[in-house]
GROMACS .gro file of C-alpha atoms in nm:
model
  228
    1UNK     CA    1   9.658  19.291   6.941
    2UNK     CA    2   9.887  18.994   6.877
    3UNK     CA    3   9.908  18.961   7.300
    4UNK     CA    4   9.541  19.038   7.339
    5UNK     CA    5   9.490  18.739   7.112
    6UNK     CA    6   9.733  18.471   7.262
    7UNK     CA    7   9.565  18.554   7.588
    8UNK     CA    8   9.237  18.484   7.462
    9UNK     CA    9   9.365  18.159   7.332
   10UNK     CA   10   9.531  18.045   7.636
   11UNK     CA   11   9.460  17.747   7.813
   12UNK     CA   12   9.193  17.853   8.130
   13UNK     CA   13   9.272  17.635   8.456
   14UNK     CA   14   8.953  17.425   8.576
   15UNK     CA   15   8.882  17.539   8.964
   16UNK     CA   16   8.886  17.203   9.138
   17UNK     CA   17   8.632  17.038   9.369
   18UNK     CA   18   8.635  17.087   9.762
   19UNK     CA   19   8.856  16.805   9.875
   20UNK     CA   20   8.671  16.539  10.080
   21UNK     CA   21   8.550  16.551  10.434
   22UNK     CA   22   8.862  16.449  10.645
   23UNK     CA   23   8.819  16.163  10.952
   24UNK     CA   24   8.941  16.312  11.302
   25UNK     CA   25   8.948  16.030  11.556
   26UNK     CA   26   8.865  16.099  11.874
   27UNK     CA   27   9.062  16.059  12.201
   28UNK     CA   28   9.072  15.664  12.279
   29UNK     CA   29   8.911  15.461  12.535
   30UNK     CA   30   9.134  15.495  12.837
   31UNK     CA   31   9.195  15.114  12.877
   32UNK     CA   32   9.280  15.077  12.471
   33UNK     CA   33   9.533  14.916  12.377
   34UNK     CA   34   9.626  15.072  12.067
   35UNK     CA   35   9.629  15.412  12.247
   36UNK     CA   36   9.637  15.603  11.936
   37UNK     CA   37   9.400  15.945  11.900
   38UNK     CA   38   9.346  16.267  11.973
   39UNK     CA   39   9.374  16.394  12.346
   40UNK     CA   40   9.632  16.377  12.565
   41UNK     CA   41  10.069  16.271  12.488
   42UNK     CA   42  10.291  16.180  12.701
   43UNK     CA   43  10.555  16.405  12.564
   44UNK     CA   44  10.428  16.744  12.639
   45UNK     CA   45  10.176  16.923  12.826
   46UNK     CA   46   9.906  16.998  12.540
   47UNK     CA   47   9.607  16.818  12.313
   48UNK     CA   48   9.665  16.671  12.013
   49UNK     CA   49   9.445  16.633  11.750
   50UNK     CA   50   9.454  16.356  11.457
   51UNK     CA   51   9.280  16.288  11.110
   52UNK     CA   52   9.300  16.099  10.833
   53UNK     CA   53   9.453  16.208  10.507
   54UNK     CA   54   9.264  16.338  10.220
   55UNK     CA   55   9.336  16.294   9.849
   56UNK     CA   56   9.408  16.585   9.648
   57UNK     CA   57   9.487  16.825   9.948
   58UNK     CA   58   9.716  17.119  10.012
   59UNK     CA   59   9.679  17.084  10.359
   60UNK     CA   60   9.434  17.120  10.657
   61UNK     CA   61   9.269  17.424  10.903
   62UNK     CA   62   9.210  17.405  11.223
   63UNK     CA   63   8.945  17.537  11.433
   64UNK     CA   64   8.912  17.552  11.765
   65UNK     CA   65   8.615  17.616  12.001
   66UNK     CA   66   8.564  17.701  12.307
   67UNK     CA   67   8.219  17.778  12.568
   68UNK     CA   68   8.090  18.067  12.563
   69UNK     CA   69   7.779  18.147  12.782
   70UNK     CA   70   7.550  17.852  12.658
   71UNK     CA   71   7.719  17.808  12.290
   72UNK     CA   72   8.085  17.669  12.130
   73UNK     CA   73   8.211  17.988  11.929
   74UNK     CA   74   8.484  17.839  11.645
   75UNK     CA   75   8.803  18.022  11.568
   76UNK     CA   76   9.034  17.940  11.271
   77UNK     CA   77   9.341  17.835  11.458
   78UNK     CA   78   9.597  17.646  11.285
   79UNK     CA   79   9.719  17.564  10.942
   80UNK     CA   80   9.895  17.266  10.851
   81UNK     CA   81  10.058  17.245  10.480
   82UNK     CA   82  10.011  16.910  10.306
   83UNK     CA   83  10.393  16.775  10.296
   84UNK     CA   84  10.471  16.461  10.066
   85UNK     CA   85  10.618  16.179  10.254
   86UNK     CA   86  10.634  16.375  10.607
   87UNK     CA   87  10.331  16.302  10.867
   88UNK     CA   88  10.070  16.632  10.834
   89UNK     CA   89   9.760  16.455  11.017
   90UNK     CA   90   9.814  16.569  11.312
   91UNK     CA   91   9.827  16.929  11.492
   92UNK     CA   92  10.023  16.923  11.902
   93UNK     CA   93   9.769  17.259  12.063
   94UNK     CA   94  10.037  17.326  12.344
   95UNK     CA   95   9.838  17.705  12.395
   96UNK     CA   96   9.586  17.555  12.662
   97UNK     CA   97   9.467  17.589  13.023
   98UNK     CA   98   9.483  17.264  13.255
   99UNK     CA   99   9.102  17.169  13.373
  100UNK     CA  100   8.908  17.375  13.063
  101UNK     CA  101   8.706  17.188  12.780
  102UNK     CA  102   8.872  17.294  12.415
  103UNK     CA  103   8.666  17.155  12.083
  104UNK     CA  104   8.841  17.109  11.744
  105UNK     CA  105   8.739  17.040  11.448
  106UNK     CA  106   8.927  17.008  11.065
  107UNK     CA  107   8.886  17.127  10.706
  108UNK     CA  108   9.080  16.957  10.422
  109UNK     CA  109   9.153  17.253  10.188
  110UNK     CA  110   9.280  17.266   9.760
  111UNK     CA  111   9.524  17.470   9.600
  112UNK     CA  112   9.214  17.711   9.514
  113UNK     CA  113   9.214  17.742   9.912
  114UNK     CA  114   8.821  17.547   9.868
  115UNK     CA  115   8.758  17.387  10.214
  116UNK     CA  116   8.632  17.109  10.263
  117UNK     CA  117   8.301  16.991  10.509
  118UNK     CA  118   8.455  17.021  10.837
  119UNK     CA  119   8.502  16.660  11.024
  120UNK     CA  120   8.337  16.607  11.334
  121UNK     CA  121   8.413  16.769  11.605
  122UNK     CA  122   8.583  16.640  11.892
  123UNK     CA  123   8.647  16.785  12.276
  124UNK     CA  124   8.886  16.738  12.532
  125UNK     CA  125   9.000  16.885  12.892
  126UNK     CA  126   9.366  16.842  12.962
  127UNK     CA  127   9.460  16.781  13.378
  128UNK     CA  128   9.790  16.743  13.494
  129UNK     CA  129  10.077  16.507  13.437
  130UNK     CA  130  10.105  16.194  13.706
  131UNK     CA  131  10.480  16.272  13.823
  132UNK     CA  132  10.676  15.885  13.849
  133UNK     CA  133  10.841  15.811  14.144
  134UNK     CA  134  10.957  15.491  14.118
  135UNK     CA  135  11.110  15.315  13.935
  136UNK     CA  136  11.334  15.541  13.807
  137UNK     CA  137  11.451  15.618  13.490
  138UNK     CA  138  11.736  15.379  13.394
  139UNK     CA  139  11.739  15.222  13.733
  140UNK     CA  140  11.735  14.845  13.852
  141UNK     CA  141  11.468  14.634  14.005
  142UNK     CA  142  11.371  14.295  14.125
  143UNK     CA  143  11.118  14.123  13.891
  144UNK     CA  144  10.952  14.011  14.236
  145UNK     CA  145  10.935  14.353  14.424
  146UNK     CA  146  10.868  14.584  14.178
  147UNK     CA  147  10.627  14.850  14.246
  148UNK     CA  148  10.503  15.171  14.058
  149UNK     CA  149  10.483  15.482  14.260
  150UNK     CA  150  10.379  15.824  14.110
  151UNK     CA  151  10.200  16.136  14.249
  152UNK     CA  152   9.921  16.350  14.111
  153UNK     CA  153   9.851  16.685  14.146
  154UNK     CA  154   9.479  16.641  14.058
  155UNK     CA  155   9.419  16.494  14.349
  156UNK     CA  156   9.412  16.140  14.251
  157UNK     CA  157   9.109  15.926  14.067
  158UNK     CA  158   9.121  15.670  13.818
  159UNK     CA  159   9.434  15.606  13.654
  160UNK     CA  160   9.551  15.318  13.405
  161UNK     CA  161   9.923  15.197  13.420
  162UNK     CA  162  10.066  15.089  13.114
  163UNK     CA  163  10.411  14.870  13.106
  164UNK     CA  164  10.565  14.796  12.759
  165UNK     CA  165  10.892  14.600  12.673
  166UNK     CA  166  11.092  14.880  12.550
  167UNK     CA  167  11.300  14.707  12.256
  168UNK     CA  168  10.937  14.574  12.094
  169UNK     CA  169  10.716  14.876  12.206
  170UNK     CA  170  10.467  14.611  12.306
  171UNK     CA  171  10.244  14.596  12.566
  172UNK     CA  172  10.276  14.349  12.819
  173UNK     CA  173  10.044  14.468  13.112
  174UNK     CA  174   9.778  14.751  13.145
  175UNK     CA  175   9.593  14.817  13.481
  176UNK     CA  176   9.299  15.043  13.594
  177UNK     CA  177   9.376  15.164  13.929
  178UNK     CA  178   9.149  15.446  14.123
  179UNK     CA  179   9.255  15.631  14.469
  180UNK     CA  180   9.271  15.948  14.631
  181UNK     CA  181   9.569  15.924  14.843
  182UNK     CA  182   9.819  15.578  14.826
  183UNK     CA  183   9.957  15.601  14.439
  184UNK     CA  184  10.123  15.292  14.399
  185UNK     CA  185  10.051  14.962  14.274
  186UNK     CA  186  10.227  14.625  14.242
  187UNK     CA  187  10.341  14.515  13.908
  188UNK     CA  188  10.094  14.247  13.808
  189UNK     CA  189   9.878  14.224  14.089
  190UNK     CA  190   9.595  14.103  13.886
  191UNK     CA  191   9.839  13.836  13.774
  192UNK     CA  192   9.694  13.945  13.396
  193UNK     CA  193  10.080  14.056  13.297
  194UNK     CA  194  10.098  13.897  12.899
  195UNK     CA  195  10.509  13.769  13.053
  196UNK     CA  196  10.698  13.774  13.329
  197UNK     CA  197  10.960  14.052  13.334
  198UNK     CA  198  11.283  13.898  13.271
  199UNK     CA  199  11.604  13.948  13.374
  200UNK     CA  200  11.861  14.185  13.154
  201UNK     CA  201  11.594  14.337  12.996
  202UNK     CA  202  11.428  14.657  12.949
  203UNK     CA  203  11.126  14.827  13.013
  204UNK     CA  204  10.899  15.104  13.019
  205UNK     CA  205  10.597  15.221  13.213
  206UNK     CA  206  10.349  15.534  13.233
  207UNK     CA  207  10.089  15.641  13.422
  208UNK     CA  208   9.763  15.772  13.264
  209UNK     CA  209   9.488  16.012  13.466
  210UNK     CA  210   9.191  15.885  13.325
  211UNK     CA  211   8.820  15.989  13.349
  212UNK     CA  212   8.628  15.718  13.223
  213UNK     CA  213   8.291  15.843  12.995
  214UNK     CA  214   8.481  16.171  12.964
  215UNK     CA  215   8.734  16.299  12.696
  216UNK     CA  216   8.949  16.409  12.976
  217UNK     CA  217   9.273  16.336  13.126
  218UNK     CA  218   9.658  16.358  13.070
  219UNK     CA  219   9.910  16.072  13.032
  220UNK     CA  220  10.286  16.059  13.197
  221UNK     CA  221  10.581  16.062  13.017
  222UNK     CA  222  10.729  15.709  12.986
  223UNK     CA  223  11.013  15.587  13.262
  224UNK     CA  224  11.228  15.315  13.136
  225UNK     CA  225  11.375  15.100  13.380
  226UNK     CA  226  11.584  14.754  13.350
  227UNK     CA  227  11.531  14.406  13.556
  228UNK     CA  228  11.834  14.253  13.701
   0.00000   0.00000   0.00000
């Protein structure tokens, strides 16, 4: 009786509201210079996908889509726990097929497991990484002769070359380049470079396969390469 009654008298924990809607942003325009979104990553060959934080949230669920017949059928796919001071926007989908159109979209969930409204939903179609030729990585070139060589195993298109000072991380020159067969291009042959390259310094380029009006593509990994 004396149990029964303490029970009754306990305190009863308020279910809380479905967390808010969370923000996914969407793969960026292919000549951005902020180059931060979902899509492609230079480190490895999958999509990621990236949201804003909610308030109040034990984490976030993923769900993934992909065309079936004339419709998008949505999976749950992922979970990713809510983790104080450790990055938990973002989800690296490494289980995909080169040249096929995957949608995602995000729920914010509670410690009640209440969902929120999913975000929009975004889509993207992962091609193959440019391979670098030259420069290569850690090697040595003339300021005055330098020229970026890479291959693609698409089968060439548009592509957007990127070259950062690698101590700063910033950008110095970005160029929109489109063939089918000669992959190479002279450093600032626009003459739109933001500084000359100087010498005893390092840098970094990367070569992006771009489809412009399309949330499609694939980005190289970085080369690094000094100017003597």
């Amino acid at each position: 009786m004396i149990s029964a009654v303490l029970f009754s008298c306990g305190p009863n924990r308020e279910s809380l509201p479905a967390p808010d809607r969370p923000k996914i942003y969407p793969a960026p325009e292919p000549l951005s210079e902020s180059d931060i979104g979902s899509g492609a990553i230079p480190e490895v060959d999958g999509i990621k996908i990236l949201w804003g934080k909610v308030a109040n949230s034990s984490g976030y669920k993923i769900y993934r889509g992909e065309m079936k017949g004339d419709k998008i059928e949505f999976v749950f796919y992922s979970d990713v726990k809510a983790q104080g001071g450790v990055s938990d926007t973002f989800f690296i989908d490494r289980n995909v097929e080169f040249r096929k159109v995957y949608y995602y979209y995000v729920r914010a969930y509670n410690r009640d497991n209440v969902e929120s409204q999913p975000s929009d939903t975004i889509s993207f179609e992962l091609y193959f990484k440019p391979r670098l030729i030259s420069p290569g990585n850690n090697s040595e070139v003339g300021a005055d002769t330098l020229i970026f060589r890479w291959d693609d195993p698409n089968g060439g298109g548009d592509f957007v070359i990127r070259v950062k000072n690698a101590q700063t991380d910033s950008l110095i020159w970005i160029y929109s380049y489109r063939s089918f067969s000669i992959f190479s291009v002279r450093f600032n042959i626009d003459s739109k470079a933001r500084e000359n390259l100087t010498p005893g310094r390092q840098y970094k380029w990367r070569v992006d396969r771009v489809q412009f009006g399309q949330n499609a593509g694939s980005k190289s990994n970085w080369g690094v390469f000094n100017v003597k």
